[in-house]
Structure formats: structure tokens, C-alpha cells
Coordinates of C-alpha atoms and ligand atoms in Angstrom, one line a residue:
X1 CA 3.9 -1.3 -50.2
X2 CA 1.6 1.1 -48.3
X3 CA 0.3 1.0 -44.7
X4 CA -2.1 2.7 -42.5
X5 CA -0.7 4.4 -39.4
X6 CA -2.8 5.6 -36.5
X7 CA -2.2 6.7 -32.9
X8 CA -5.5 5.9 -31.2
X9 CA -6.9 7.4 -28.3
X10 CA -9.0 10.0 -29.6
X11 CA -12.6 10.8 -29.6
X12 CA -13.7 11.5 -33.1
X13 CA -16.2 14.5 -33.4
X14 CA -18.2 16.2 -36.4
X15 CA -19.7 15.5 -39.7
X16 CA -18.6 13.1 -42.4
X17 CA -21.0 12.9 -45.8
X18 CA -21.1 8.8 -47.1
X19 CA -20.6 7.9 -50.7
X20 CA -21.6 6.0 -53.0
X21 CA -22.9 2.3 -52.6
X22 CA -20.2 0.2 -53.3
X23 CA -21.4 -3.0 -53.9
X24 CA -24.2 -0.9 -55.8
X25 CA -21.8 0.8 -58.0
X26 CA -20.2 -2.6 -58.8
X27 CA -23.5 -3.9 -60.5
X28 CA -24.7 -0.4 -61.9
X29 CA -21.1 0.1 -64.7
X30 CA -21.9 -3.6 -65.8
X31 CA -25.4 -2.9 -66.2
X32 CA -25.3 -0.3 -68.1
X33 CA -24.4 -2.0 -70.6
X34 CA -27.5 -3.8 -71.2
X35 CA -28.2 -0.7 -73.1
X36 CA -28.2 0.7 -76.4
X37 CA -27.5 4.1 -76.1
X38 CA -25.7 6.2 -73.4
X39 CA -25.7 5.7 -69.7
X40 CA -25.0 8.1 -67.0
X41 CA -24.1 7.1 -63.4
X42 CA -23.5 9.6 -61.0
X43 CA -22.3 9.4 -57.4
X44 CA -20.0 7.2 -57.9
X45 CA -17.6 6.2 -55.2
X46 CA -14.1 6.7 -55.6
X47 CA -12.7 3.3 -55.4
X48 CA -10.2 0.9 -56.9
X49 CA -13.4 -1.7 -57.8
X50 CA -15.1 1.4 -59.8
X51 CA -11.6 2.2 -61.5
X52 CA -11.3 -1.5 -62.3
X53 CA -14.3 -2.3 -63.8
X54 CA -14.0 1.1 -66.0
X55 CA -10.8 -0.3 -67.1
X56 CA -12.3 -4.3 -68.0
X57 CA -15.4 -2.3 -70.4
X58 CA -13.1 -0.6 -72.1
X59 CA -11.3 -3.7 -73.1
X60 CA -14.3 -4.7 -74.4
X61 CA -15.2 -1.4 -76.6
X62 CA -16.9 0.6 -74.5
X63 CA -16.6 4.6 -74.4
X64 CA -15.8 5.8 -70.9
X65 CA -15.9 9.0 -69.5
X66 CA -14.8 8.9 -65.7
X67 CA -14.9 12.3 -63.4
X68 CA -15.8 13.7 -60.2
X69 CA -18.3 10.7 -59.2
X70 CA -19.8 10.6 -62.5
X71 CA -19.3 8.2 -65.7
X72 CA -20.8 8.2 -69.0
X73 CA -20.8 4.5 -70.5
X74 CA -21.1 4.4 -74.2
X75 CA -21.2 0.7 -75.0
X76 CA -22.3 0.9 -78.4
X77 CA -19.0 -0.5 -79.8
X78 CA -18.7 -3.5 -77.1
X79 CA -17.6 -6.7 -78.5
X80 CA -18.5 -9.7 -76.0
X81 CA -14.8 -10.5 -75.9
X82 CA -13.4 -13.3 -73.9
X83 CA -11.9 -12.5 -70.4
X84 CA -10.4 -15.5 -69.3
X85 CA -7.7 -14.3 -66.8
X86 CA -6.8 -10.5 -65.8
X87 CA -8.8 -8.5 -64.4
X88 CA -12.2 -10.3 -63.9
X89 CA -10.4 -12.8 -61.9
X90 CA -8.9 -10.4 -59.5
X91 CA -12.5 -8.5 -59.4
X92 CA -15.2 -11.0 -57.5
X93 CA -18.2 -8.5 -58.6
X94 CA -17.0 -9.3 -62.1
X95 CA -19.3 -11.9 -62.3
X96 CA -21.9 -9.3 -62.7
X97 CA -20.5 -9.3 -66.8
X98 CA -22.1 -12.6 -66.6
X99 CA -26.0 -11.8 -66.4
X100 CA -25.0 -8.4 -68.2
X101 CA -23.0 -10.0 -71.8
X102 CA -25.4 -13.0 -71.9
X103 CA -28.8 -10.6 -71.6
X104 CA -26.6 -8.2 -74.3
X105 CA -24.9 -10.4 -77.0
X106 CA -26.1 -14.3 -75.8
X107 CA -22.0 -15.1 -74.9
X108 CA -19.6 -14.4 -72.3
X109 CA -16.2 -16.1 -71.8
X110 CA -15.0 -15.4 -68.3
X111 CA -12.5 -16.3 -66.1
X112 CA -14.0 -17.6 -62.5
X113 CA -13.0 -15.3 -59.3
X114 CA -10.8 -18.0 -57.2
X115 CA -12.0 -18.5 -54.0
X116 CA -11.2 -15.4 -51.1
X117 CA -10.5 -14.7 -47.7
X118 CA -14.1 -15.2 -46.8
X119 CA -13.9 -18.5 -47.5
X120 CA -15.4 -20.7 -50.5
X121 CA -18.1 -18.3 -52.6
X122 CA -20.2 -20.3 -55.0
X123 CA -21.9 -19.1 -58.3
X124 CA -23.8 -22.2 -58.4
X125 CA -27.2 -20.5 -57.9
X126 CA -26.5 -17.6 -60.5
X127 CA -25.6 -20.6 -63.2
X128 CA -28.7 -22.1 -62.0
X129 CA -30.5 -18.8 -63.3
X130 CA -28.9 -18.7 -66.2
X131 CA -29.4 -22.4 -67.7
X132 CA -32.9 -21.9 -66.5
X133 CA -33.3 -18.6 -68.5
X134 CA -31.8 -21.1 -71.8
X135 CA -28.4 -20.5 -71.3
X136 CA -25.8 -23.7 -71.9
X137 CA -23.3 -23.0 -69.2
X138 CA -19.7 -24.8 -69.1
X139 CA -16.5 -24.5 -66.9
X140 CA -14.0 -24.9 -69.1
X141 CA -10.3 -24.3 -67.2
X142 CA -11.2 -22.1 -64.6
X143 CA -14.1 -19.6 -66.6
X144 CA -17.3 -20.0 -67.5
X145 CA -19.0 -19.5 -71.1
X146 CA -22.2 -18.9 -71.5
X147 CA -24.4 -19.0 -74.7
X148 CA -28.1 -18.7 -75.3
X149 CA -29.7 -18.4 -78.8
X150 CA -32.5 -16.7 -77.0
X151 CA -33.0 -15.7 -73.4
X152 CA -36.7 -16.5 -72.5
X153 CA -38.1 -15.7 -69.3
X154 CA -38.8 -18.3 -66.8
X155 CA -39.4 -18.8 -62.6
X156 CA -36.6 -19.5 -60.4
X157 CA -36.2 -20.0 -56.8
X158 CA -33.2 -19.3 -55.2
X159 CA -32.0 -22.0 -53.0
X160 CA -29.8 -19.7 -51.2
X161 CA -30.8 -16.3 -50.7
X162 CA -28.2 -14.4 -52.6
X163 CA -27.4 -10.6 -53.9
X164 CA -25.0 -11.5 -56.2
X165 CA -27.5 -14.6 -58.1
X166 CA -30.4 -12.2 -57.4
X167 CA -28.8 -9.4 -59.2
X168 CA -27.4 -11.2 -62.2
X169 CA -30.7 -12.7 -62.7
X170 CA -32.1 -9.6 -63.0
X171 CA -29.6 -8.5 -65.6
X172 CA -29.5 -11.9 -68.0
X173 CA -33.8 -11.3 -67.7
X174 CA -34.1 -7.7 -68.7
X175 CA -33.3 -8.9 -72.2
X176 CA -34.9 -12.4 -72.3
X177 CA -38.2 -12.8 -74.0
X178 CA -41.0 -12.4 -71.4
X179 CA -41.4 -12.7 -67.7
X180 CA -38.8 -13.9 -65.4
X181 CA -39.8 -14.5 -61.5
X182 CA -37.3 -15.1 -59.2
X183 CA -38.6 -16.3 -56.0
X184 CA -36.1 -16.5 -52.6
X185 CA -34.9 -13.2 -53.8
X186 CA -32.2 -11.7 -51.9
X187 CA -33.8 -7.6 -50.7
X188 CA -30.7 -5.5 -50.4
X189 CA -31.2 -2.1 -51.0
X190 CA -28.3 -2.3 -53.4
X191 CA -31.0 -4.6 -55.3
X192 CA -33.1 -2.3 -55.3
X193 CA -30.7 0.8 -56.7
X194 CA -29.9 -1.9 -59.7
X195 CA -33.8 -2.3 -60.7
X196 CA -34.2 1.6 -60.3
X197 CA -31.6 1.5 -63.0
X198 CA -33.0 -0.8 -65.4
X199 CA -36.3 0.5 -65.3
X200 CA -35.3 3.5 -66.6
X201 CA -33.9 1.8 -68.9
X202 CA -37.1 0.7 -69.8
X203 CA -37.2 -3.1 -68.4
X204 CA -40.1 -3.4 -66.2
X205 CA -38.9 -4.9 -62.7
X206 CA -41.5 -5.2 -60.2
X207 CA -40.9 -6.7 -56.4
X208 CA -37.7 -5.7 -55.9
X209 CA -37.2 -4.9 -51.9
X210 CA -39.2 -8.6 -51.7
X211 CA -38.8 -12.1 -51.9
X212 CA -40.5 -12.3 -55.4
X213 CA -39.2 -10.2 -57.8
X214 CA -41.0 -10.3 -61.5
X215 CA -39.1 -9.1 -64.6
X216 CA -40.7 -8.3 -67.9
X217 CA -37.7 -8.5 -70.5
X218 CA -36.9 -6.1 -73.6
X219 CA -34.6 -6.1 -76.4
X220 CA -34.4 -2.7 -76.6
X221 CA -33.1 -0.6 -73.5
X222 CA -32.6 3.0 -73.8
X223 CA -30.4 6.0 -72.4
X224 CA -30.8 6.9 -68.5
X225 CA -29.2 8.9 -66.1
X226 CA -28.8 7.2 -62.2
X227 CA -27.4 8.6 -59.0
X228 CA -26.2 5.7 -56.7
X229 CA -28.1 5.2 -53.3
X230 CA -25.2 6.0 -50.1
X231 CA -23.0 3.6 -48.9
X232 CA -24.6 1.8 -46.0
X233 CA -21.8 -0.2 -44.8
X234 CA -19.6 2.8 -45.1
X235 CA -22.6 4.7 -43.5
X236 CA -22.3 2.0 -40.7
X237 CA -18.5 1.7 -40.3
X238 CA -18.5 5.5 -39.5
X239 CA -21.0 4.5 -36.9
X240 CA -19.4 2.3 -34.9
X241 CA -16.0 4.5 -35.2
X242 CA -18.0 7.3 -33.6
X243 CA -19.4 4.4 -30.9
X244 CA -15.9 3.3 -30.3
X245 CA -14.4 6.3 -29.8
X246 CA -16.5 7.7 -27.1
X247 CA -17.0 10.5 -30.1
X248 CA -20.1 12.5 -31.2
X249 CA -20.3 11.9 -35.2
X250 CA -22.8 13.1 -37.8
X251 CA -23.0 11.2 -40.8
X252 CA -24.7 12.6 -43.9
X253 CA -26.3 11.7 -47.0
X254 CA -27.3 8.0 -45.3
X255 CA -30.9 6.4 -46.1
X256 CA -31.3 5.5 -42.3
X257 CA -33.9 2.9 -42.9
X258 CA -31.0 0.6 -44.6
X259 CA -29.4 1.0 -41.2
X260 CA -31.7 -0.1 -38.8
X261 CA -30.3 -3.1 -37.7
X262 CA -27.2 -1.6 -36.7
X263 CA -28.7 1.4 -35.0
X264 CA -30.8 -1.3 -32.8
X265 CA -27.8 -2.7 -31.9
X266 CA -25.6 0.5 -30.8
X267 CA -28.5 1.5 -28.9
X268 CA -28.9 -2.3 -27.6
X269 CA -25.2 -1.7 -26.6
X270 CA -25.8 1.6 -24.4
X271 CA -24.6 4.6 -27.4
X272 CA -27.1 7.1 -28.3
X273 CA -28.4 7.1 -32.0
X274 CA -30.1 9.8 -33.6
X275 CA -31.4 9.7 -36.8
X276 CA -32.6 12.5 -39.3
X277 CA -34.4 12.3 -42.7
X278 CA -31.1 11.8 -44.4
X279 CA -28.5 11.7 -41.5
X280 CA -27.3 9.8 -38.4
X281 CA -25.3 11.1 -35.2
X282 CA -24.0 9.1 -33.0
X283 CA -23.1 9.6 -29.6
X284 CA -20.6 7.0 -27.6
X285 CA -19.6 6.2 -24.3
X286 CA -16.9 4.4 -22.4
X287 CA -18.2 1.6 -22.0
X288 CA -20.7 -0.9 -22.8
X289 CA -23.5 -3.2 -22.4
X290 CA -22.4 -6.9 -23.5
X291 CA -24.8 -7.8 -26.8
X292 CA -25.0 -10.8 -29.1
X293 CA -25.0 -10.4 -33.1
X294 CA -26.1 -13.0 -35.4
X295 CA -25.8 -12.0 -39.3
X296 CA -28.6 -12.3 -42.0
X297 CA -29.8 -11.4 -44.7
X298 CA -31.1 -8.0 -45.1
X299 CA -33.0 -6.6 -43.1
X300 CA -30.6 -8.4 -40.7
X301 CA -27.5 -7.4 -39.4
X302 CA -25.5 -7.2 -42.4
X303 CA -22.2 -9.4 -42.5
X304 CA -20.1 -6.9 -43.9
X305 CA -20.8 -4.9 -40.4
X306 CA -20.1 -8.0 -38.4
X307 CA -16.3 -7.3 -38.2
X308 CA -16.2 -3.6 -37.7
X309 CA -18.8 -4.1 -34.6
X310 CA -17.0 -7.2 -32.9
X311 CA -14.6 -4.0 -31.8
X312 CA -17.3 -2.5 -29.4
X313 CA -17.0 -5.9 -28.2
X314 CA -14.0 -5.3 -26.3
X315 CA -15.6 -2.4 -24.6
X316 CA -18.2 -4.1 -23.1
X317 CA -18.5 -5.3 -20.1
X318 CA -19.4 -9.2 -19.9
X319 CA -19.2 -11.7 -22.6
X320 CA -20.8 -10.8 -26.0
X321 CA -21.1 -13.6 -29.2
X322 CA -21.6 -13.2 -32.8
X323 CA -22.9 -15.8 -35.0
X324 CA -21.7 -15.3 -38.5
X325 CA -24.3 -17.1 -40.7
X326 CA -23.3 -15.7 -44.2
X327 CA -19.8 -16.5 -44.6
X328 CA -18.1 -19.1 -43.4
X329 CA -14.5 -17.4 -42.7
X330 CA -15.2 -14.3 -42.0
X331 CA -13.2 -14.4 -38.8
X332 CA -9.9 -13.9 -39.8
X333 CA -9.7 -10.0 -38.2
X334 CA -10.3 -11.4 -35.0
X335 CA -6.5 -13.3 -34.6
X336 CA -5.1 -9.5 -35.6
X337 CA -7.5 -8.1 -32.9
X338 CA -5.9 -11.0 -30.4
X339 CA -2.9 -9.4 -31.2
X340 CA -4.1 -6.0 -29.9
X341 CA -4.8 -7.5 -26.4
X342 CA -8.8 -8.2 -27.6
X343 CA -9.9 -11.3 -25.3
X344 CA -11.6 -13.3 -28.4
X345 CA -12.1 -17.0 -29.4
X346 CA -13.7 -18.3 -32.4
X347 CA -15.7 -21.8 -31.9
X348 CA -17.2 -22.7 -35.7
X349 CA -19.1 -20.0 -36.9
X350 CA -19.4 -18.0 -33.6
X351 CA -16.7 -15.7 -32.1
X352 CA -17.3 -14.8 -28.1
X353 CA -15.9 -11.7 -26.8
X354 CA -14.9 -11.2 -23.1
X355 CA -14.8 -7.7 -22.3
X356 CA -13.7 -5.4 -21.4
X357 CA -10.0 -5.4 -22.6
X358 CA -8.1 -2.5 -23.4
X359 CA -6.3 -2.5 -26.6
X360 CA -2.8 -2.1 -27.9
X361 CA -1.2 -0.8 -30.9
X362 CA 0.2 -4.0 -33.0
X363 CA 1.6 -4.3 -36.1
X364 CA -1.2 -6.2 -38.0
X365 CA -2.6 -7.2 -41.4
X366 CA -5.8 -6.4 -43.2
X367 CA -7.2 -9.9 -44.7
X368 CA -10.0 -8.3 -46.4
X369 CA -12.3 -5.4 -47.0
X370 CA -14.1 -5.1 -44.1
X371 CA -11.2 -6.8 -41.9
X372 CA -9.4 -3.7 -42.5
X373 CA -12.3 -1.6 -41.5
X374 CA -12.4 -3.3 -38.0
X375 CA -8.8 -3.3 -37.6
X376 CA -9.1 0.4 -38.3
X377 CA -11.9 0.6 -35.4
X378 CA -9.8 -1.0 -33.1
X379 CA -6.7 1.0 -34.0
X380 CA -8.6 4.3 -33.5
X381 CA -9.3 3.2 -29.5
X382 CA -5.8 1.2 -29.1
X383 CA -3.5 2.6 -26.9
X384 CA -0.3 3.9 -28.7
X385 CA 0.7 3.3 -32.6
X386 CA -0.9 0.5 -34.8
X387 CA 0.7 -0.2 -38.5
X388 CA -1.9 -1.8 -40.5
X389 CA -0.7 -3.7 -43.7
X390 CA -2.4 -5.3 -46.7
X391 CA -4.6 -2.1 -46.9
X392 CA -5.4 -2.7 -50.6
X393 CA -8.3 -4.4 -49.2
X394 CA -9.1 -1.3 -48.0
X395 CA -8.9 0.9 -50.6
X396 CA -11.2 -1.5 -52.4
X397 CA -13.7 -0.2 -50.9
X398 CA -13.7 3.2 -48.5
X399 CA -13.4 6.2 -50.6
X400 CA -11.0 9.1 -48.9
X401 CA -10.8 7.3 -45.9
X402 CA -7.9 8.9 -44.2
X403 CA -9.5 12.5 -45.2
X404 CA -12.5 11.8 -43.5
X405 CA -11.0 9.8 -40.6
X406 CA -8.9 13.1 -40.5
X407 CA -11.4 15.7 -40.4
X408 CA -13.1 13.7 -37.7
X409 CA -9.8 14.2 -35.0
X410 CA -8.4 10.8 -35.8
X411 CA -4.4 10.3 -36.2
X412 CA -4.0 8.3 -39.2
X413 CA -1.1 8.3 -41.8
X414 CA -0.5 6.6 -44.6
X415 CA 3.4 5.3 -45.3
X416 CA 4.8 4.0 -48.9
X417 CA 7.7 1.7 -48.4
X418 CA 9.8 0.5 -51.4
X419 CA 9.6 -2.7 -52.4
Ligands
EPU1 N1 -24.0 -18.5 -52.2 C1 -24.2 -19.8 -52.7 N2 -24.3 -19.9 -54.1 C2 -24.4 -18.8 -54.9 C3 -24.3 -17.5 -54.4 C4 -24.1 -17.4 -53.0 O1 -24.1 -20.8 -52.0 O2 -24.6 -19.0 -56.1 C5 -23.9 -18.3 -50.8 C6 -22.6 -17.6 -50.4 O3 -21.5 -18.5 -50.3 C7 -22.9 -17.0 -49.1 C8 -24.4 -16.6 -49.2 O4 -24.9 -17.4 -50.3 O5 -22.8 -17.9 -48.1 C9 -24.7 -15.2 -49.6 O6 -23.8 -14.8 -50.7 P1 -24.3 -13.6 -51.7 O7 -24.4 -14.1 -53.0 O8 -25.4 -12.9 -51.1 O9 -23.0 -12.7 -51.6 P2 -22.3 -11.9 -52.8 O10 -23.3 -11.4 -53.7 O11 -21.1 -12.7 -53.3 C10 -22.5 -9.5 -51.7 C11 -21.6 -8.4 -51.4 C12 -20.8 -8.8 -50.2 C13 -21.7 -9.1 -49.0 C14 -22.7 -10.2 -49.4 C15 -23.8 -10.5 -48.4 C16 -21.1 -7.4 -53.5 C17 -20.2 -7.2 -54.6 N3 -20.7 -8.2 -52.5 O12 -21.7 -10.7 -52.0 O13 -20.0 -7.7 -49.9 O14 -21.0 -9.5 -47.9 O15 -23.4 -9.8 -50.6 O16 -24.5 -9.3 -48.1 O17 -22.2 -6.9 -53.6 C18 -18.2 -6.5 -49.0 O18 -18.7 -5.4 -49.4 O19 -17.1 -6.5 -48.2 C19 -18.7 -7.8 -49.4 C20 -18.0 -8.9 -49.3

């Protein structure tokens, strides 16, 4: 078992340079192979999803070549194998072999992600897509096959506004016959990095960054070479570290436009935010302004930064709520954060904060991704020692994350126990 250690109390200063998009990188290695020749991804973040997904392709045939942020998918040898259990089910973006084997070889056989600590996730509106692009879709023990003689292009509307649907849409259409709209489309930039992708491939994908996207399909998609747009939640976490440290923090290589909503809000809360063509610095301060958060699609304030922010909470002086309208559990950090002294409550889907509280260092438990990144936050301003366990969740999805903690001042260790 491994755990995070970290001694808080100091004020992180200096530069740290983001990654790779993670939930980009998790669409890009299935869409690639759509293709029918080589496809080059570069910038890569180096995380266990990445590593995962390398390892399920090449169970189905493909050539992989994996170094220093960049892989080389050769799929011409992929077989549409079944993947009932393994892998796929411990991977939720593995739904994106879905959209990607259907638009490639008409067929998929996988096994369905169980439900997760963010409470119940439906596909229901990507198997929407897919039956309306021709598809027969049935759940047969726990995975879902897919067959289609022929994909042919058709409108959909999206009756939730989803990334995931959106995005597997868009990879079942870029080999049906014709023109797929999808209308309610989800506008992440991560949506956007995947159509940047396919159209050099050579699908034509027009709207993305909308609510309409429109998708002319082609059954032959050629070589390319894509670099992955940064990180913005790891862009963001960084943030609100540098916020809750009292620091002074530089991140590089961010698009600061994906990040607006955040910086509105650190400024909203009383931290200074300056932002560059491709960087961010953010300076801190002791204490802050009470604020309210609600989460939304993008261009709102994005969920995933919800539990990393509810930290600054505690600093703040007043009473400060966040409405959570995404996912319906994402809550769970705030009982570990309870445990750190944080004065917190959680009434349905809002959580109110009454601040400001100093925090402890606990022993405490990561229950996912981006619960570990707020446990993290709070363990950086605690006073005294925090253990933090679970932290696979973490390395899910921060590359180097002690390194760059690290270089920053921060105190952080990482233990291996025996089992
Ligand atoms: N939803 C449905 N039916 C569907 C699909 C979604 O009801 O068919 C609902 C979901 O239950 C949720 C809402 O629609 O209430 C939005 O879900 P969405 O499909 O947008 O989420 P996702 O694609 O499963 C991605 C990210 C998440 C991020 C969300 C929201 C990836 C791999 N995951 O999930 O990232 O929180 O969008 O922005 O891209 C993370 O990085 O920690 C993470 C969980």
C-alpha cells in the first residue's frame, strides 16, 4: 500500500509547467484507432489511465510505442475482440472503445464500468447515439455489444449535456455514412482537442466548442500527428494550492481561457490572478472573502475543481456554499476534511462551509481523483502531519505530483507499506 505524507504549513512559491489533458488523453489513444494508418500523440500525461489504456489496445492487436509523452498507435492489426471483464471495467473512460470499435469494425463487446464513488454514471445517452446512428445495442451480463451493418449519419439531441456521449458520438460518426448533428452538445475544450484530432484524420467536424456539432463521416481516415491541449484541472489544482498556501505560483503551458471560471472565482475570493498568453501566477493571502460555487457545464465552474476549491473555504471568513449540480456524490472529501477540523455540512447537493477553521493533520482517505487532490490542498495548509491513503485515485490522474509539489516548497513524502 502507498500513502502520501505531507507536513503542511508552507507557502508554496515558483513555477510548475502542466501536462497533458487527461481526460483528453483518455479519448485521443482510443481514437486513434479509427484510423488506418499510424497515429502519433504527443504530450501525453504520464498517468496510470494512459498506461492502461495502452495496455487494453494492445490486447486487441495494436502496435504501441510508448515514451517520453509520446505514442505511436499502429492499429492496423486490431481485431474488435471482446472485453467483457479486466481492464475496461476498472477504466470508466473505457467506454470511449465504444464509439471508436463500432465506427472501426461495426462490433464491440465490452464490459460496463460499475458504478463509482461519484455516485450512479449512466451511458444511457451515448447508447442513445449509437442506436440512433443504426447500431442494435444490448446489455447482456454486465457489457454492452454493439453491432451495426452500417453506421449512417443522423441528428441527435442530447438530453443531458454530456462529454463523455458527446465525445463517443463523435467517434461512432466519423465513420458512419454522412452527416451526423448532435445538438445539446457538451463544449469542453477536451471536445474540442478530440475533433482537432479527427480532422486531421480527415473526418470533417464542424461546431465543436458549441452546442451543435456537425460531423461529416468517412471510411477512410489517414495518418496524423497531435499534441494534447494542457491539463486544465491540473492547471487549476495548482491554482488553488498556490491560493491556499498564501504562496506565489507560476503555472506554465496553461490555455487560460479554459480557466476562467476559476480565476473569477480566486479573484472573487480576494487572491490575485495574473494571467499570460500561456501562463498563470497566482498570488494568495491569509485569508478570505466567503464565496458561493455552483458547478456546470463548461464554461462553468468545472466539477472536477469543486472539491479542490471547497479547501479555500475554510479560510474564509463567513459562510461559503457550493452547489454541486453534475454529480450527485461528489461530497465524499468533505467527511475527511471534517476530520481535519474543516467546519462543513452537506444538505443534498449543496455543502456550506463556515470559516474560518484552521486545519489539522488527520489520517485520511482519498475516495477519488479529485478527492485526493483536495485532501492534498488541505494537507498542504494543515497544521502538523497528514497521511493520505487510497492515493491510487491519485495517481490516476496527476502526473509527478510529489516532484512538482516538491519543487514548489511543499513537504510531501510518499511511504510503501507491505501488505
Ligand atoms: N449523464 C447521463 N447519461 C449519460 C451520460 C452522462 O445522465 O449517458 C450524466 C452524468 O451522470 C452526469 C452528467 O450527465 O450527471 C455529466 O456527465 P458527463 O457524461 O459529462 O461526464 P463524463 O463524460 O462521464 C467527464 C470527465 C469527468 C468530469 C465530467 C464532467 C472524462 C474521462 N471524465 O466525465 O472527469 O467530471 O466529464 O465534466 O472525461 C475527473 O477527471 O476526475 C472526472 C471525473
Amino acid at each position: 500500500m502507498e500513502k502520501l505524507m505531507i507536513r503542511g504549513g508552507e507557502h508554496l512559491s515558483g513555477r510548475v509547467t502542466i501536462s497533458g489533458a487527461k481526460n483528453s488523453a483518455v479519448a485521443l489513444i482510443p481514437a486513434a484507432i479509427l484510423s488506418d494508418e499510424k497515429v502519433v500523440i504527443e504530450n501525453l500525461p504520464d498517468i496510470k489511465d494512459v498506461y492502461m489504456l495502452a495496455e487494453i489496445l494492445q490486447y486487441l492487436g495494436a502496435e504501441i510505442e510508448h515514451h517520453d509523452g509520446t505514442m505511436v498507435i499502429d492499429p492496423k492489426n486490431m481485431e474488435p475482440k471482446p472485453m467483457l471483464n479486466g481492464r475496461v471495467k476498472e477504466l470508466r473512460a473505457s467506454y470511449y472503445l465504444m464509439g471508436a470499435l463500432l465506427g472501426k469494425f461495426g462490433e464491440a463487446q465490452i464490459g460496463l464500468p460499475g458504478g463509482c464513488n461519484l455516485g450512479s454514471r449512466p451511458i444511457d445517452q451515448h447508447v442513445k447515439g449509437f442506436k440512433t446512428l443504426g447500431a442494435e445495442v444490448t446489455n447482456e451480463s454486465g457489457a454492452l455489444h454493439l453491432k451495426a451493418k452500417t453506421l449512417v449519419g443522423n441528428r441527435i439531441y442530447l438530453d443531458t449535456i454530456s462529454v463523455g456521449a458527446t465525445i463517443n458520438i463523435m467517434l461512432a460518426a466519423a465513420r458512419a455514412k454522412g452527416q451526423t448533428i448532435i445538438e445539446n452538445a457538451a463544449k469542453e475544450p477536451e471536445i474540442v482537442d478530440v475533433a482537432t484530432l479527427l480532422n486531421s484524420m480527415g473526418v470533417k467536424i464542424t461546431g465543436v466548442g458549441t452546442d451543435i456539432i456537425k460531423i461529416q463521416g468517412t471510411d477512410r481516415l489517414k495518418e496524423c500527428r497531435h499534441s494534447i491541449i494542457p491539463d486544465r484541472i491540473e492547471a487549476g489544482t495548482y491554482m488553488i494550492i498556490a491560493a491556499a498556501t498564501d504562496g506565489d505560483v507560476t503555472v506554465d503551458n496553461v490555455i487560460p481561457k479554459h480557466l476562467e471560471s476559476l480565476t473569477a472565482k480566486l479573484r472573487e475570493l480576494g487572491a490575485i490572478v495574473e494571467e499570460k498568453e500561456d501562463s498563470i501566477r497566482v498570488l494568495g493571502q491569509s485569508f478570505y472573502k466567503p464565496v458561493d460555487v455552483k458547478t456546470l457545464p463548461y464554461p462553468g465552474f468545472p466539477t472536477d475543481l469543486q472539491q479542490p476549491f471547497s479547501v479555500l473555504m475554510t479560510k474564509a471568513k463567513g459562510t461559503s456554499v457550493i452547489t454541486e449540480t453534475i454529480f450527485s456524490s461528489r461530497f465524499r472529501h468533505i467527511d475527511e476534511l471534517r476530520r481535519m477540523g474543516a467546519t462543513a455540512k452537506v444538505e443534498g447537493r449543496t455543502a456550506i462551509f463556515d470559516g474560518p477553521t484552521e486545519l489539522q493533520g488527520a489520517t485520511v482517505k482519498a475516495t477519488d481523483l479529485r478527492a485526493g487532490a483536495a485532501l492534498v490542498t488541505a494537507a498542504l495548509i494543515a497544521d502538523g502531519i497528514t497521511e493520505i491513503r487510497d492515493i491510487h485515485h491519485i495517481d490516476r490522474g496527476y502526473e509527478n505530483l510529489e516532484e512538482k509539489l516538491v519543487s514548489l516548497g511543499a513537504k510531501i513524502w510518499r511511504v510503501i507499506e507491505e501488505e
